[in-house]
Amino acid sequence: MSKAPLAAYPALRPRRLRQQDWIRRLVRESVLTPADLIWSIVVHEGEEAEIPVASMPGTARMSVARAAEAARQARALGVPAIAVFPFIDGVKKDDRGTAAHDPDGVICRAVRAMKDAAPEVGIMCDVALDPFTSHGHDGVLEHGRILNDATVELLVKQGVMQAEAGCDILAPSDMMDGRVGALRTALEQAGHQDVMIMAYAAKYASAFYGPYRDAIGSAKLGAGQFDKKTYQMDPANTDEALREVALDIAEGADMVMVKPGMPYLDIVRRVVEAFAVPTFAFQVSGEYAMLMAAAQNGWLEEDRAILESLQAFKRAGCAGVITYFAPRAARMLGA
Ligand code: PBG
């Protein structure tokens, strides 16, 4: 890499390696396959198989039965895992997110149904309170502050419950300090030493989560409420991401994640280079919405743009990508 080329044009003609498909394939540096994808889905409590999400065309909130079908689909397509997020009825929400601890809630029911339907497919659960809190924050809100340690206690309770339901990977997305270690300790104590943790290690306070809040029906933060900047990271920072990742690994994370994805590929690259740990990125709702909106206007070639966006994660060094495009991309990749 650091060596200067021995010769220059016309001895060197980089286009020689691009002239036909066979040689392009032969020198390709990164490969995208269905095995690189984690399919993110949203489940709702009702019976309706699919309720389309307006801001994310092509996606829908799924019933538990439809989620089980999704698990079978993932298996058939060679997609290794599904990440599941809940849409909770507003009347069940309160300021501490009590509904998060219901072992018969929609997440636990979906996990059991998916593991029944396709036990070979890994299931990842979001450890976070925001789908369940009336204010939409990821933690306990008291006098205008998000309490760290009180929140961690609730997250631990939620995570152990998800493990009991059969979840394979706990993915805390809250950004409280110390939650990975607390989860790891609690899992050990509860006999769930094989349950993995994928830490949302470097999660930024991003505008790109907008459509997700629509998808899961969580409160619109902003006017009157404060944003998530006291716990999610400042988009201006990169060294801080390395410190966050180091902490999560030290606390027992098996895998780490950077979120959002495409606008943060520089962070992915630094994390991959600094730590020998499987690193994932979340292609979030806003990234999905941008691609689809442009495609629907005829401004982008939809299929190509989707695959190129996913390929970029592999090039940056990701072990895999959490994406709403997973089944679609897997089909295109010809599983
Ligand atoms: C919060 C959470 C969010 C997402 C996943 N978990 C939103 C947020 O932090 O406000 C976003 C996912 C997406 O945008 O696709 N625990």
Coordinates of C-alpha atoms and ligand atoms in Angstrom, one line a residue:
M1 CA 0.0 0.0 0.0
S2 CA 2.6 2.5 1.0
K3 CA 5.0 1.6 -1.8
A4 CA 5.0 4.1 -4.7
P5 CA 4.1 2.5 -8.0
L6 CA 7.2 1.3 -9.9
A7 CA 5.9 2.7 -13.1
A8 CA 3.3 5.1 -14.3
Y9 CA 1.1 5.5 -17.4
P10 CA 1.3 4.0 -19.9
A11 CA 3.0 1.0 -18.3
L12 CA 0.3 1.1 -15.6
R13 CA -3.2 1.2 -16.9
P14 CA -5.6 0.5 -14.0
R15 CA -8.4 0.0 -16.4
R16 CA -6.9 -3.3 -17.5
L17 CA -8.3 -4.9 -14.3
R18 CA -11.7 -3.5 -15.0
Q19 CA -12.2 -4.5 -18.6
Q20 CA -14.5 -7.5 -18.1
D21 CA -16.7 -9.0 -15.5
W22 CA -14.5 -12.0 -14.9
I23 CA -11.4 -10.0 -14.0
R24 CA -13.4 -7.5 -11.9
R25 CA -14.8 -10.4 -9.9
L26 CA -11.3 -11.9 -9.6
V27 CA -9.7 -8.7 -8.1
R28 CA -12.7 -7.6 -6.0
E29 CA -11.7 -6.7 -2.5
S30 CA -14.9 -7.2 -0.5
V31 CA -17.9 -9.4 -1.0
L32 CA -21.5 -8.9 0.0
T33 CA -23.6 -12.0 0.6
P34 CA -26.9 -12.7 2.3
A35 CA -24.8 -14.0 5.2
D36 CA -23.8 -10.3 5.9
L37 CA -27.3 -9.2 6.6
I38 CA -29.4 -8.8 9.8
W39 CA -33.0 -8.1 8.9
S40 CA -34.5 -5.4 11.1
I41 CA -38.3 -5.8 11.6
V42 CA -41.0 -4.1 13.7
V43 CA -43.7 -6.2 15.3
H44 CA -47.0 -5.0 16.6
E45 CA -49.5 -6.4 19.1
G46 CA -52.5 -6.9 16.8
E47 CA -53.5 -9.6 14.3
E48 CA -53.1 -7.7 11.1
A49 CA -50.3 -9.4 9.2
E50 CA -48.8 -6.2 7.9
I51 CA -49.3 -2.5 8.5
P52 CA -47.3 -0.5 6.1
V53 CA -45.0 2.2 7.5
A54 CA -45.6 5.4 5.4
S55 CA -42.1 6.9 5.8
M56 CA -40.4 3.6 5.0
P57 CA -42.1 2.4 1.8
G58 CA -41.7 -1.4 1.4
T59 CA -41.6 -2.1 5.1
A60 CA -44.5 -2.9 7.5
R61 CA -45.2 -3.5 11.1
M62 CA -45.7 -7.2 11.4
S63 CA -48.0 -9.3 13.5
V64 CA -46.3 -12.1 15.6
A65 CA -47.5 -14.7 13.1
R66 CA -46.1 -12.7 10.2
A67 CA -42.8 -12.4 12.2
A68 CA -42.6 -16.2 12.4
E69 CA -43.1 -16.3 8.6
A70 CA -40.3 -13.7 8.3
A71 CA -38.0 -16.1 10.2
R72 CA -38.8 -18.8 7.8
Q73 CA -38.1 -16.4 4.9
A74 CA -34.8 -15.4 6.4
R75 CA -33.8 -19.0 6.6
A76 CA -34.7 -19.7 3.0
L77 CA -32.9 -16.6 1.9
G78 CA -29.7 -17.3 3.8
V79 CA -30.1 -14.3 6.1
P80 CA -28.6 -15.4 9.4
A81 CA -30.4 -13.2 11.9
I82 CA -33.4 -10.9 12.5
A83 CA -33.4 -7.9 14.8
V84 CA -36.8 -7.3 16.3
F85 CA -38.3 -4.0 17.5
P86 CA -41.7 -3.4 19.1
F87 CA -44.6 -1.1 18.3
I88 CA -46.5 -0.6 21.5
D89 CA -50.0 0.7 21.9
G90 CA -49.8 4.3 23.4
V91 CA -52.1 3.4 26.3
K92 CA -49.6 0.9 27.6
K93 CA -46.8 3.5 27.8
D94 CA -45.8 5.2 31.0
D95 CA -42.9 7.4 32.1
R96 CA -40.8 4.4 33.3
G97 CA -41.6 2.1 30.4
T98 CA -43.2 -0.6 32.6
A99 CA -44.6 -2.6 29.6
A100 CA -41.0 -3.4 28.7
H101 CA -41.0 -6.0 31.4
D102 CA -44.0 -8.0 30.3
P103 CA -42.9 -11.6 29.6
D104 CA -46.0 -12.0 27.5
G105 CA -45.4 -8.7 25.6
V106 CA -45.1 -8.6 21.9
I107 CA -41.3 -8.9 21.8
C108 CA -41.2 -12.1 23.9
R109 CA -44.1 -13.6 22.0
A110 CA -42.4 -12.8 18.7
V111 CA -39.1 -14.3 19.8
R112 CA -40.8 -17.5 20.8
A113 CA -42.8 -17.7 17.6
M114 CA -39.7 -17.0 15.5
K115 CA -37.5 -19.5 17.3
D116 CA -40.3 -22.1 16.9
A117 CA -40.7 -21.4 13.2
A118 CA -37.0 -21.3 12.3
P119 CA -34.7 -22.2 15.2
E120 CA -31.7 -21.9 12.8
V121 CA -32.2 -18.1 12.5
G122 CA -30.6 -15.9 15.2
I123 CA -32.8 -13.5 17.0
M124 CA -31.6 -10.2 18.3
C125 CA -33.6 -8.0 20.7
D126 CA -33.3 -4.3 21.3
V127 CA -32.6 -3.6 24.9
A128 CA -34.1 -0.2 25.4
L129 CA -37.0 1.6 27.0
D130 CA -38.0 4.1 24.3
P131 CA -40.7 2.0 22.6
F132 CA -42.4 1.7 26.0
T133 CA -41.9 5.2 27.6
S134 CA -44.6 7.9 27.2
H135 CA -41.9 10.5 26.7
G136 CA -39.9 8.5 24.1
H137 CA -36.6 8.6 25.9
D138 CA -34.4 5.5 26.4
G139 CA -34.3 6.0 30.1
V140 CA -35.9 7.0 33.4
L141 CA -36.7 10.7 33.1
E142 CA -36.7 12.6 36.4
H143 CA -36.7 16.4 36.7
G144 CA -35.6 16.8 33.1
R145 CA -32.7 14.4 33.4
I146 CA -32.2 10.8 32.3
L147 CA -31.0 8.7 35.2
N148 CA -28.2 6.4 34.3
D149 CA -28.1 3.7 37.0
A150 CA -31.8 3.5 37.5
T151 CA -32.2 2.9 33.8
V152 CA -29.5 0.3 33.7
E153 CA -31.4 -1.7 36.4
L154 CA -34.5 -1.7 34.2
L155 CA -32.5 -2.6 31.1
V156 CA -31.0 -5.6 32.9
K157 CA -34.5 -6.8 33.9
Q158 CA -35.6 -6.4 30.3
G159 CA -32.6 -8.2 28.8
V160 CA -32.8 -11.2 31.1
M161 CA -36.5 -11.5 30.2
Q162 CA -35.6 -11.5 26.5
A163 CA -33.0 -14.2 27.1
E164 CA -35.5 -16.3 28.9
A165 CA -37.8 -15.9 25.9
G166 CA -35.1 -17.5 23.7
C167 CA -33.4 -14.4 22.3
D168 CA -29.8 -15.2 21.0
I169 CA -28.3 -11.7 20.9
L170 CA -29.1 -8.8 23.3
A171 CA -28.4 -5.5 21.6
P172 CA -28.6 -2.6 24.1
S173 CA -29.3 0.6 22.1
D174 CA -29.8 3.0 25.0
M175 CA -26.2 4.4 25.5
M176 CA -26.4 4.4 29.3
D177 CA -22.9 3.9 30.9
G178 CA -22.2 0.5 32.3
R179 CA -25.1 -1.4 30.9
V180 CA -23.1 -3.9 28.9
G181 CA -21.3 -5.1 32.1
A182 CA -24.5 -5.1 34.1
L183 CA -26.2 -7.2 31.4
R184 CA -23.3 -9.6 31.1
T185 CA -23.2 -10.2 34.9
A186 CA -26.9 -10.7 35.1
L187 CA -26.9 -13.2 32.2
E188 CA -24.1 -15.2 33.8
Q189 CA -26.0 -15.3 37.1
A190 CA -29.2 -16.3 35.4
G191 CA -27.5 -19.2 33.5
H192 CA -27.6 -17.5 30.1
Q193 CA -23.8 -17.5 29.5
D194 CA -24.3 -18.3 25.8
V195 CA -26.5 -15.3 25.1
M196 CA -24.4 -12.8 23.1
I197 CA -24.3 -9.1 23.4
M198 CA -24.0 -6.8 20.4
A199 CA -23.4 -3.4 21.9
Y200 CA -24.6 -0.3 20.2
A201 CA -21.2 1.0 21.2
A202 CA -21.0 4.1 19.1
K203 CA -24.5 5.4 18.7
Y204 CA -24.9 9.0 17.6
A205 CA -27.6 11.5 18.4
S206 CA -28.8 11.5 14.8
A207 CA -31.6 13.0 12.7
F208 CA -31.6 9.8 10.7
Y209 CA -33.7 7.9 13.2
G210 CA -36.8 10.0 12.3
P211 CA -38.8 7.3 10.3
Y212 CA -38.1 4.7 13.0
R213 CA -39.9 6.8 15.6
D214 CA -42.8 6.7 13.1
A215 CA -42.5 3.0 12.6
I216 CA -42.5 2.1 16.3
G217 CA -44.9 5.0 17.2
S218 CA -42.5 6.6 19.8
A219 CA -42.9 10.1 21.0
K220 CA -41.6 12.9 18.8
L221 CA -38.8 14.4 20.7
G222 CA -38.1 18.1 20.2
A223 CA -40.4 21.0 21.0
G224 CA -41.0 21.0 24.7
Q225 CA -39.1 17.8 25.2
F226 CA -35.3 17.6 25.0
D227 CA -33.4 15.5 22.6
K228 CA -31.2 12.5 23.2
K229 CA -27.9 14.4 23.2
T230 CA -27.2 13.7 26.9
Y231 CA -26.7 10.0 26.2
Q232 CA -26.2 9.5 22.5
M233 CA -22.9 10.7 21.0
D234 CA -22.1 14.0 19.3
P235 CA -22.0 13.5 15.5
A236 CA -18.8 15.6 15.6
N237 CA -16.8 13.1 17.5
T238 CA -14.6 10.1 16.5
D239 CA -12.0 9.5 19.3
E240 CA -14.9 9.2 21.7
A241 CA -16.3 6.3 19.6
L242 CA -13.1 4.4 20.3
R243 CA -13.4 5.0 24.0
E244 CA -17.0 3.8 23.9
V245 CA -16.1 0.6 22.0
A246 CA -13.1 -0.1 24.3
L247 CA -15.4 0.1 27.3
D248 CA -18.1 -2.1 25.9
I249 CA -15.6 -4.8 24.9
A250 CA -14.0 -4.6 28.4
E251 CA -17.5 -5.0 29.9
G252 CA -18.2 -8.2 27.9
A253 CA -19.6 -7.2 24.5
D254 CA -19.1 -10.0 21.9
M255 CA -19.7 -7.6 19.0
V256 CA -20.0 -3.9 18.6
M257 CA -22.1 -1.7 16.4
V258 CA -21.8 1.8 14.9
K259 CA -25.0 3.6 14.2
P260 CA -26.2 5.3 11.9
G261 CA -24.4 3.5 9.1
M262 CA -23.5 5.2 5.9
P263 CA -22.8 8.7 7.3
Y264 CA -20.5 7.1 9.9
L265 CA -18.3 4.7 7.8
D266 CA -15.2 6.6 9.0
I267 CA -16.1 5.5 12.5
V268 CA -16.6 1.9 11.3
R269 CA -13.2 2.0 9.7
R270 CA -11.4 3.3 12.8
V271 CA -13.2 0.7 15.1
V272 CA -12.3 -2.1 12.7
E273 CA -8.7 -1.1 12.6
A274 CA -8.4 -0.5 16.3
F275 CA -10.2 -3.6 17.7
A276 CA -10.2 -7.2 16.6
V277 CA -13.9 -7.6 17.3
P278 CA -16.8 -8.2 14.9
T279 CA -18.1 -4.8 14.0
F280 CA -21.5 -4.1 12.6
A281 CA -23.3 -1.0 11.3
F282 CA -27.0 -0.2 11.4
Q283 CA -28.3 1.2 8.1
V284 CA -31.0 3.1 9.9
S285 CA -34.5 4.1 9.0
G286 CA -33.5 7.5 7.6
E287 CA -31.0 5.9 5.3
Y288 CA -33.6 3.5 4.1
A289 CA -36.1 6.4 3.6
M290 CA -33.6 8.5 1.7
L291 CA -32.9 5.8 -0.8
M292 CA -36.5 4.8 -1.3
A293 CA -37.7 8.4 -1.6
A294 CA -35.1 9.2 -4.3
A295 CA -35.8 5.9 -6.1
Q296 CA -39.6 6.6 -6.1
N297 CA -38.9 9.9 -7.7
G298 CA -36.9 8.2 -10.4
W299 CA -33.8 9.9 -9.2
L300 CA -31.9 6.8 -8.3
E301 CA -31.8 3.3 -9.7
E302 CA -33.3 1.5 -6.8
D303 CA -31.8 -2.0 -6.9
R304 CA -28.3 -0.8 -7.7
A305 CA -28.4 1.9 -5.0
I306 CA -29.5 -0.6 -2.4
L307 CA -26.7 -3.0 -3.2
E308 CA -24.1 -0.3 -3.4
S309 CA -25.1 1.1 -0.1
L310 CA -24.7 -2.4 1.5
Q311 CA -21.5 -3.1 -0.3
A312 CA -20.0 0.1 1.2
F313 CA -20.4 -1.4 4.7
K314 CA -18.4 -4.5 3.7
R315 CA -15.7 -2.3 2.1
A316 CA -15.4 -0.3 5.3
G317 CA -14.7 -3.5 7.2
C318 CA -18.1 -4.5 8.7
A319 CA -18.8 -8.1 9.6
G320 CA -22.4 -7.4 8.7
V321 CA -25.1 -4.8 8.4
I322 CA -28.5 -4.4 10.2
T323 CA -30.9 -3.4 7.4
Y324 CA -34.5 -3.1 6.5
F325 CA -33.5 -4.1 3.0
A326 CA -32.3 -7.6 4.1
P327 CA -34.8 -9.9 2.4
R328 CA -34.8 -7.8 -0.7
A329 CA -31.0 -7.5 -0.9
A330 CA -30.7 -11.3 -0.3
R331 CA -33.1 -12.0 -3.2
M332 CA -31.0 -9.7 -5.4
L333 CA -27.8 -11.4 -4.3
G334 CA -29.4 -14.7 -5.4
A335 CA -29.2 -16.7 -2.2
Ligands
PBG1 C1 -33.7 3.6 20.4 C2 -33.5 3.1 19.0 C3 -33.6 4.0 17.9 C4 -33.3 3.1 16.8 C5 -33.1 1.9 17.3 N1 -33.2 1.9 18.7 C6 -34.0 5.4 17.8 C7 -33.4 6.3 18.7 O1 -32.3 6.1 19.3 O2 -34.0 7.4 18.9 C8 -33.3 3.6 15.4 C9 -33.4 2.6 14.4 C10 -33.6 3.2 13.0 O3 -33.7 4.5 12.9 O4 -33.8 2.4 12.1 N2 -33.4 2.7 21.4

